[in-house]
Short mmCIF file of C-alpha atoms and ligand atoms in Angstrom, two decimals:
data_model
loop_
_atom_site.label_atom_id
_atom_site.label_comp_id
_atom_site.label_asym_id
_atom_site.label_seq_id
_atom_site.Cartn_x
_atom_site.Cartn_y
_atom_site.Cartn_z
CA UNK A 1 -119.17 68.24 52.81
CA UNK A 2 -122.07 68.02 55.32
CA UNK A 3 -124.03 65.37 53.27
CA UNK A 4 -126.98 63.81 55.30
CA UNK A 5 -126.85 59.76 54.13
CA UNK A 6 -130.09 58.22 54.38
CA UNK A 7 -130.88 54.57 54.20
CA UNK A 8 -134.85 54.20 53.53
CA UNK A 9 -136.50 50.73 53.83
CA UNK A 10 -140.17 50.09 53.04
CA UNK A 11 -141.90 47.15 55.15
CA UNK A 12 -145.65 45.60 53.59
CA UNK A 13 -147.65 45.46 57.04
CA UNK A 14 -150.90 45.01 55.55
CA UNK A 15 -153.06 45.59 52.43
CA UNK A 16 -153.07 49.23 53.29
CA UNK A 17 -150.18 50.15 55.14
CA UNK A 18 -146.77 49.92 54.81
CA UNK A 19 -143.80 50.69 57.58
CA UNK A 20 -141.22 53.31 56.01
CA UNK A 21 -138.04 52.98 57.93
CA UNK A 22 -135.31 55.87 57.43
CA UNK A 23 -132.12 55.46 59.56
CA UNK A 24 -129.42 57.96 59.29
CA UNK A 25 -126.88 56.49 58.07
CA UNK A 26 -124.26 59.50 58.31
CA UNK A 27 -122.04 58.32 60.61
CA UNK A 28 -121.84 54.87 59.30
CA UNK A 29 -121.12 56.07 55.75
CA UNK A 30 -118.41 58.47 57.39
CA UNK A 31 -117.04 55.67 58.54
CA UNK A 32 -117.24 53.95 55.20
CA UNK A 33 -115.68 56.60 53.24
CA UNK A 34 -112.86 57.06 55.66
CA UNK A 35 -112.13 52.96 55.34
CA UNK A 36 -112.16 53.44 51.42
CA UNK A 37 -110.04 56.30 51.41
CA UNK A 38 -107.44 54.63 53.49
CA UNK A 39 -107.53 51.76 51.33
CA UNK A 40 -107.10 53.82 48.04
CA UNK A 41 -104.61 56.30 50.08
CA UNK A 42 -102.26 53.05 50.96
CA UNK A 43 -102.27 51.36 47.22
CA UNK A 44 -100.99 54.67 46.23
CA UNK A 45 -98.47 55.45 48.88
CA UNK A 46 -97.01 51.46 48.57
CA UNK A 47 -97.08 52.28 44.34
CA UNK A 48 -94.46 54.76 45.03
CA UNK A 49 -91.74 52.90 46.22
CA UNK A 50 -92.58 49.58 44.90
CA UNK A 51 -92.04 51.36 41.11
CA UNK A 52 -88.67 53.07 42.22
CA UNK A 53 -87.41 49.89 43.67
CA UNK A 54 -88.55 48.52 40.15
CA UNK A 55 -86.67 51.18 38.00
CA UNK A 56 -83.72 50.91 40.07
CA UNK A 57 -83.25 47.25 39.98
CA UNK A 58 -83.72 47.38 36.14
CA UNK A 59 -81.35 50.57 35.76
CA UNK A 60 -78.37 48.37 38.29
CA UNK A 61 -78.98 45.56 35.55
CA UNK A 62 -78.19 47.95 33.15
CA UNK A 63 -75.19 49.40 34.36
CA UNK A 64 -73.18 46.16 35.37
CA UNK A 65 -70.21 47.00 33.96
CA UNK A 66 -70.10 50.56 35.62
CA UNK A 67 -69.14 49.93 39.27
CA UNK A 68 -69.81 53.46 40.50
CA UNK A 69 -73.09 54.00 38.97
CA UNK A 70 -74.70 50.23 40.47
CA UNK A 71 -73.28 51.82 43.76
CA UNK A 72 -75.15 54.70 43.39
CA UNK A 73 -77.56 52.92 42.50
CA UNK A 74 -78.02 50.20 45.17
CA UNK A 75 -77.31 52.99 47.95
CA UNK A 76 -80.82 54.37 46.48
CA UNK A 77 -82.58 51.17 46.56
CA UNK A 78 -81.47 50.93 50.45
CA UNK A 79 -83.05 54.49 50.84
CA UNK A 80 -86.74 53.30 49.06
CA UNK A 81 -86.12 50.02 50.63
CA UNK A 82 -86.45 51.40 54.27
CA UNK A 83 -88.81 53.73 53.35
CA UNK A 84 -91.21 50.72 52.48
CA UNK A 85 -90.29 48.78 55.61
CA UNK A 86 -91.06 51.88 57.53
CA UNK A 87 -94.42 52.41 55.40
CA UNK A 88 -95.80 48.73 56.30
CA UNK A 89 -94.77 48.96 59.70
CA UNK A 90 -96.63 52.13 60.26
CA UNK A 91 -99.48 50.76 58.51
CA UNK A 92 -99.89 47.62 60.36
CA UNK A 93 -99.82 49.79 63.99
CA UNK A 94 -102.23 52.45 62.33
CA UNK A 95 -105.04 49.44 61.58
CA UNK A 96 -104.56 47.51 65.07
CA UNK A 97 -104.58 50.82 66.55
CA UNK A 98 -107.95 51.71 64.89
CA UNK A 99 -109.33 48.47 65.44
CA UNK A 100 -108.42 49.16 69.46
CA UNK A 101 -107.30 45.60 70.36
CA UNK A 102 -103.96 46.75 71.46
CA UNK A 103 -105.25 48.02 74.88
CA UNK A 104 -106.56 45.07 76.14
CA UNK A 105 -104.15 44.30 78.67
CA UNK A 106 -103.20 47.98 80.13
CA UNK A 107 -100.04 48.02 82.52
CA UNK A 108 -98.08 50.62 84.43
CA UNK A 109 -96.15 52.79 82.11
CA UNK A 110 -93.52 55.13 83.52
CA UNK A 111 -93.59 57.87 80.78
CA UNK A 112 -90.45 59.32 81.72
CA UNK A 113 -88.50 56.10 80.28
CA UNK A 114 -90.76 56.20 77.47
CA UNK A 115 -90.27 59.61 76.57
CA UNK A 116 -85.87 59.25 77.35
CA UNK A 117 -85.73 56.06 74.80
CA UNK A 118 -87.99 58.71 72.61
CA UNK A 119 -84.84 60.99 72.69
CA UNK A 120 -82.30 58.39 73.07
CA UNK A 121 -84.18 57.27 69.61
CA UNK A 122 -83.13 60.27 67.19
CA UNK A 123 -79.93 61.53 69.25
CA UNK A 124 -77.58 60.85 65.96
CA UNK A 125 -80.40 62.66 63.88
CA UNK A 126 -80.17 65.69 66.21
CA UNK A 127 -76.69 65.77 65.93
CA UNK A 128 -76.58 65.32 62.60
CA UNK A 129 -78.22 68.35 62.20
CA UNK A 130 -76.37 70.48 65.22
CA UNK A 131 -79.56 70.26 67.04
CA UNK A 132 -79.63 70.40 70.99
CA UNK A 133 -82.30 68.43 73.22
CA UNK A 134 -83.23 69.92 76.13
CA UNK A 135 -85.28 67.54 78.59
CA UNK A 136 -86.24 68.07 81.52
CA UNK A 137 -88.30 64.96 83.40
CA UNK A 138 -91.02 64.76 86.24
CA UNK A 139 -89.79 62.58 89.21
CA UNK A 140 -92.58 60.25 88.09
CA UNK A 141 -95.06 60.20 85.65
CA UNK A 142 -97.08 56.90 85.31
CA UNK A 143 -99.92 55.98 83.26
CA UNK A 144 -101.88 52.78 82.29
CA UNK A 145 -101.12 51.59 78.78
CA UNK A 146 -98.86 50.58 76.24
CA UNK A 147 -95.43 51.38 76.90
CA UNK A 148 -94.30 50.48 72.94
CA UNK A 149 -97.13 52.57 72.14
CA UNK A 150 -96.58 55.80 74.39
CA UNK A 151 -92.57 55.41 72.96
CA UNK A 152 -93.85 55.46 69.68
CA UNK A 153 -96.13 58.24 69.95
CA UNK A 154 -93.42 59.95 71.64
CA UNK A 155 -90.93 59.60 69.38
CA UNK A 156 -93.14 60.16 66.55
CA UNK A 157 -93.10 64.04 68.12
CA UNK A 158 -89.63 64.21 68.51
CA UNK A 159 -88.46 63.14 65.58
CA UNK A 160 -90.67 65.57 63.73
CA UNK A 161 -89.72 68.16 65.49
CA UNK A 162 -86.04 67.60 64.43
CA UNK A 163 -86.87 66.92 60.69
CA UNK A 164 -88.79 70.14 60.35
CA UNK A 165 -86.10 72.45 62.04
CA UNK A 166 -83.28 74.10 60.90
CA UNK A 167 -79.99 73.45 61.56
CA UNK A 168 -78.22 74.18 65.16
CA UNK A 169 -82.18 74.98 66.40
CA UNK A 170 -83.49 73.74 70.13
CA UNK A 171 -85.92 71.23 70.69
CA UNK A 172 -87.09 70.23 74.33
CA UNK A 173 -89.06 67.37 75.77
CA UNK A 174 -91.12 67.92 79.07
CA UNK A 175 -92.48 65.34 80.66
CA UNK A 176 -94.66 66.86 83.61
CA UNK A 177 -97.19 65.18 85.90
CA UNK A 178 -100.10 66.85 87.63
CA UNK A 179 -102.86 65.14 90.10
CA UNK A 180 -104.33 63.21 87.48
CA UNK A 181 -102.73 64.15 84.03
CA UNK A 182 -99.36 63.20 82.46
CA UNK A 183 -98.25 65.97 79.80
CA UNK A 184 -95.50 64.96 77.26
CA UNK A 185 -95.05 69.07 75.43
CA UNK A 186 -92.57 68.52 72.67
CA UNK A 187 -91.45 72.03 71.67
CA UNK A 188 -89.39 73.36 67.77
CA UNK A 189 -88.02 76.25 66.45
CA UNK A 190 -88.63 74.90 63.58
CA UNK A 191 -90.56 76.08 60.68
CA UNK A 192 -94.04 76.08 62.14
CA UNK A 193 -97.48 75.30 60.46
CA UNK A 194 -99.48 76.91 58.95
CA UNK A 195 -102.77 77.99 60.60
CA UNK A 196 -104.76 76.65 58.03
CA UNK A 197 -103.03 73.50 57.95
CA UNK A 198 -102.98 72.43 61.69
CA UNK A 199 -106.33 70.87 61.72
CA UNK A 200 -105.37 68.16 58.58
CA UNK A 201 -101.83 67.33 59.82
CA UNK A 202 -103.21 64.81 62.13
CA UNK A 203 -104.82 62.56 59.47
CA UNK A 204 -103.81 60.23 57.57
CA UNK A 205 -101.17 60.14 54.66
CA UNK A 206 -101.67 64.65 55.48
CA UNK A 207 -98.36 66.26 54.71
CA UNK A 208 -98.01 70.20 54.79
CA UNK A 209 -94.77 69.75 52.11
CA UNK A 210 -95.18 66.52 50.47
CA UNK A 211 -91.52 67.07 49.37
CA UNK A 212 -90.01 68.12 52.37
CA UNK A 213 -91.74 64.63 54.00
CA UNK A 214 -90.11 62.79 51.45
CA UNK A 215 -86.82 63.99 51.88
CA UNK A 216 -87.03 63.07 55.51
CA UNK A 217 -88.20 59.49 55.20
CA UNK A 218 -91.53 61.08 56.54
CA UNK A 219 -94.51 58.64 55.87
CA UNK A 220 -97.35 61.00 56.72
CA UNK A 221 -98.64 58.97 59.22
CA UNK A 222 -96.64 59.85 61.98
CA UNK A 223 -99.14 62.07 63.84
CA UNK A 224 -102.21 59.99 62.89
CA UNK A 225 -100.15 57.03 64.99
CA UNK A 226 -99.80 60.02 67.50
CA UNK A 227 -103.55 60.81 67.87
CA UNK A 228 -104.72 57.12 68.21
CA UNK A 229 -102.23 55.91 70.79
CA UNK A 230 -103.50 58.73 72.75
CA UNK A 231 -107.10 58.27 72.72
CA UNK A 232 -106.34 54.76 73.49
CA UNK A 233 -105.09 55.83 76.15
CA UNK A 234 -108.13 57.83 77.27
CA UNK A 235 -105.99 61.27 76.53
CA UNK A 236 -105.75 63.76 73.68
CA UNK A 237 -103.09 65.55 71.48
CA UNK A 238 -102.89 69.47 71.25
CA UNK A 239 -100.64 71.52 68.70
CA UNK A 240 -99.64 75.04 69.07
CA UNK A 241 -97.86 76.38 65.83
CA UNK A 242 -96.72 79.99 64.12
CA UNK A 243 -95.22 79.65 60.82
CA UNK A 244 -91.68 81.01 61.37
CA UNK A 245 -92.03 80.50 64.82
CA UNK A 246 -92.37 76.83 65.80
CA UNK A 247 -94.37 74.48 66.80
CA UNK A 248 -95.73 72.67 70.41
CA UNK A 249 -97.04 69.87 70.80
CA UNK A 250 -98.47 68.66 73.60
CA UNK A 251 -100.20 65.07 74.82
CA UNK A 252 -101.97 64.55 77.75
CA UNK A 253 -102.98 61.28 79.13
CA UNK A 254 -104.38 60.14 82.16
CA UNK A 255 -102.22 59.44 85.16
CA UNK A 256 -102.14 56.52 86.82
CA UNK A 257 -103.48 56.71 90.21
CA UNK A 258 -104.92 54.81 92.95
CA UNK A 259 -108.05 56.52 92.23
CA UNK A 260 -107.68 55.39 88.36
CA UNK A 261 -107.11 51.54 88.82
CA UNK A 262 -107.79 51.28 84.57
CA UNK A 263 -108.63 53.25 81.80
CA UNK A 264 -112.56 53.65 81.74
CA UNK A 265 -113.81 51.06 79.23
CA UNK A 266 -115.55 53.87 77.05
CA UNK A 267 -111.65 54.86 76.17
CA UNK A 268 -110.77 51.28 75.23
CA UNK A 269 -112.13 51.06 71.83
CA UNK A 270 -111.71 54.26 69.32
P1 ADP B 1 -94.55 62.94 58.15
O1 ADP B 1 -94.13 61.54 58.01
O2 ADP B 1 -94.79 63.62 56.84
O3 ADP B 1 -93.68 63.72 59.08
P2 ADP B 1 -96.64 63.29 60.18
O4 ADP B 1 -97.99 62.67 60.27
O5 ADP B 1 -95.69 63.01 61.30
O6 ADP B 1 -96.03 62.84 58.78
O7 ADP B 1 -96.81 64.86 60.04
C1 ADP B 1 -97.70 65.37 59.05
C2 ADP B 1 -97.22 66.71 58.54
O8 ADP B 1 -97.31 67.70 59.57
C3 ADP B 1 -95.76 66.72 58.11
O9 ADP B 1 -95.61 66.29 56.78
C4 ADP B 1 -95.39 68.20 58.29
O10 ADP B 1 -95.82 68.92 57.15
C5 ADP B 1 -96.25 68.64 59.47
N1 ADP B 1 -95.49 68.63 60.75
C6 ADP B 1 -95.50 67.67 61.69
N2 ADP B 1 -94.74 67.99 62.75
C7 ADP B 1 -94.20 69.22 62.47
C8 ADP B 1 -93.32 70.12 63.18
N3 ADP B 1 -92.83 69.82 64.39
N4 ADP B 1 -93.02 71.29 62.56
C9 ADP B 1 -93.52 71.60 61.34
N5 ADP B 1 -94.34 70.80 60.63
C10 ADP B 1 -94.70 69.62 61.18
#
């Protein structure tokens, strides 16, 4: 909701008068809530697998004597156990990202390698599911940054857009470069998003089908890693979606230029 937070302080300046200080404290607290949130979000996202790994270990005990069923069993505690080394992982780059000191040294980054070790990346998990990838690449597209970042965030687009299309569907990766932008458009024929939806998916821990996320190893944090590496890099991240139709998404950063020695310093810290 659109609650106003105000801090009041009362200062004794003399016998008669007193200084009443009132700050608006609505940003800060914004800021506060969002911290606490992501605090109580992770406990109960790590709960999740921690307690399965738990169960599963106890329920291999049990069944020593049955080969096939501690099989079974230790081939899901390699599922959950990825799952949490994925969860931590994407954790830990969410927090440094938010804290911003991963920019602090930007270098040249040709986006077009980024984006092919992007593809390169989930190739078996497009084939897997019959799924083509078109590219098609700018001669050059450079920006300052982080290239383990800008891979990330690409990849982070691709790879959704393969778990959340059908079977023997098209995805395509353009990489295009303009006078002073770099666009990465990542484009499904997937299953789309809901209108209502599209503003959320970009936050934290936000899935659309909490199920569906599961069953793809999806962490829901994905797109929130998305949306900071990009305004760390001074740029921005724009979806186009139809349910039934597919979905677009499209980052824009900056281009390195001689005109753009650095990212301004005002992009640096988000
Ligand atoms: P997840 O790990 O769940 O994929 P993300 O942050 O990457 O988390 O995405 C958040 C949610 O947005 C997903 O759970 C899914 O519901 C929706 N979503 C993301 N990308 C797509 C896409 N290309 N097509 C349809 N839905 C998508």
């Amino acid at each position: 909701g659109a609650h106003l937070a105000l801090g009041v302080r009362v200062a004794p300046l003399s016998d008669r008068h007193v200084l009443l200080l009132i700050e608006d404290r609505t940003q800060a607290q914004r800021v506060e809530d969002i911290r606490r949130d992501f605090v109580v979000n992770v406990s109960h996202e790590l709960k999740t697998p921690v307690s399965g790994l738990t169960l599963l270990a106890e329920a291999v005990d049990e069944a020593r004597d049955d080969s096939e069923a501690v099989h079974r069993f230790a081939g899901r505690m390699q599922v959950e156990t990825i799952r949490l080394g994925r969860l931590v992982q994407e954790i830990v780059q969410l927090s440094r990202l938010q804290v911003g000191d991963t920019l602090d040294d930007p270098v040249l980054v040709d986006v077009v390698g980024c984006a092919q070790d992007a593809v390169e990346h989930v190739r078996l998990l497009a084939e897997d599911k019959g799924i083509r990838i078109l590219t098609s690449f700018a001669a050059q597209a450079k920006v300052y940054g982080d290239e383990n970042l800008v891979t990330t965030a690409i990849r982070n687009l691709v790879e959704n857009a393969v778990n959340y299309s059908d079977n023997d569907t098209q995805v395509s990766v353009t990489v295009r470069s303009d006078a002073d932008l770099v666009s990465v458009v990542v484009k499904d024929q997937g299953s789309g998003i809901p209108a209502g939806e599209l503003d959320r998916i970009f936050e934290r821990f936000y899935r659309v089908d909490a199920a569906r996320s599961r069953r793809t190893g999806g962490t829901g944090l994905g797109l929130a890693i998305v949306k900071h590496v990009c305004a760390n890099h001074g740029g921005e991240v724009t979806v186009w979606s139809e349910e039934g139709q597919g979905s677009t998404f499209t980052m824009r950063l900056p281009a390195a230029s001689p005109t753009t020695p650095a990212i301004p310093d005002t992009t640096r810290k988000v």
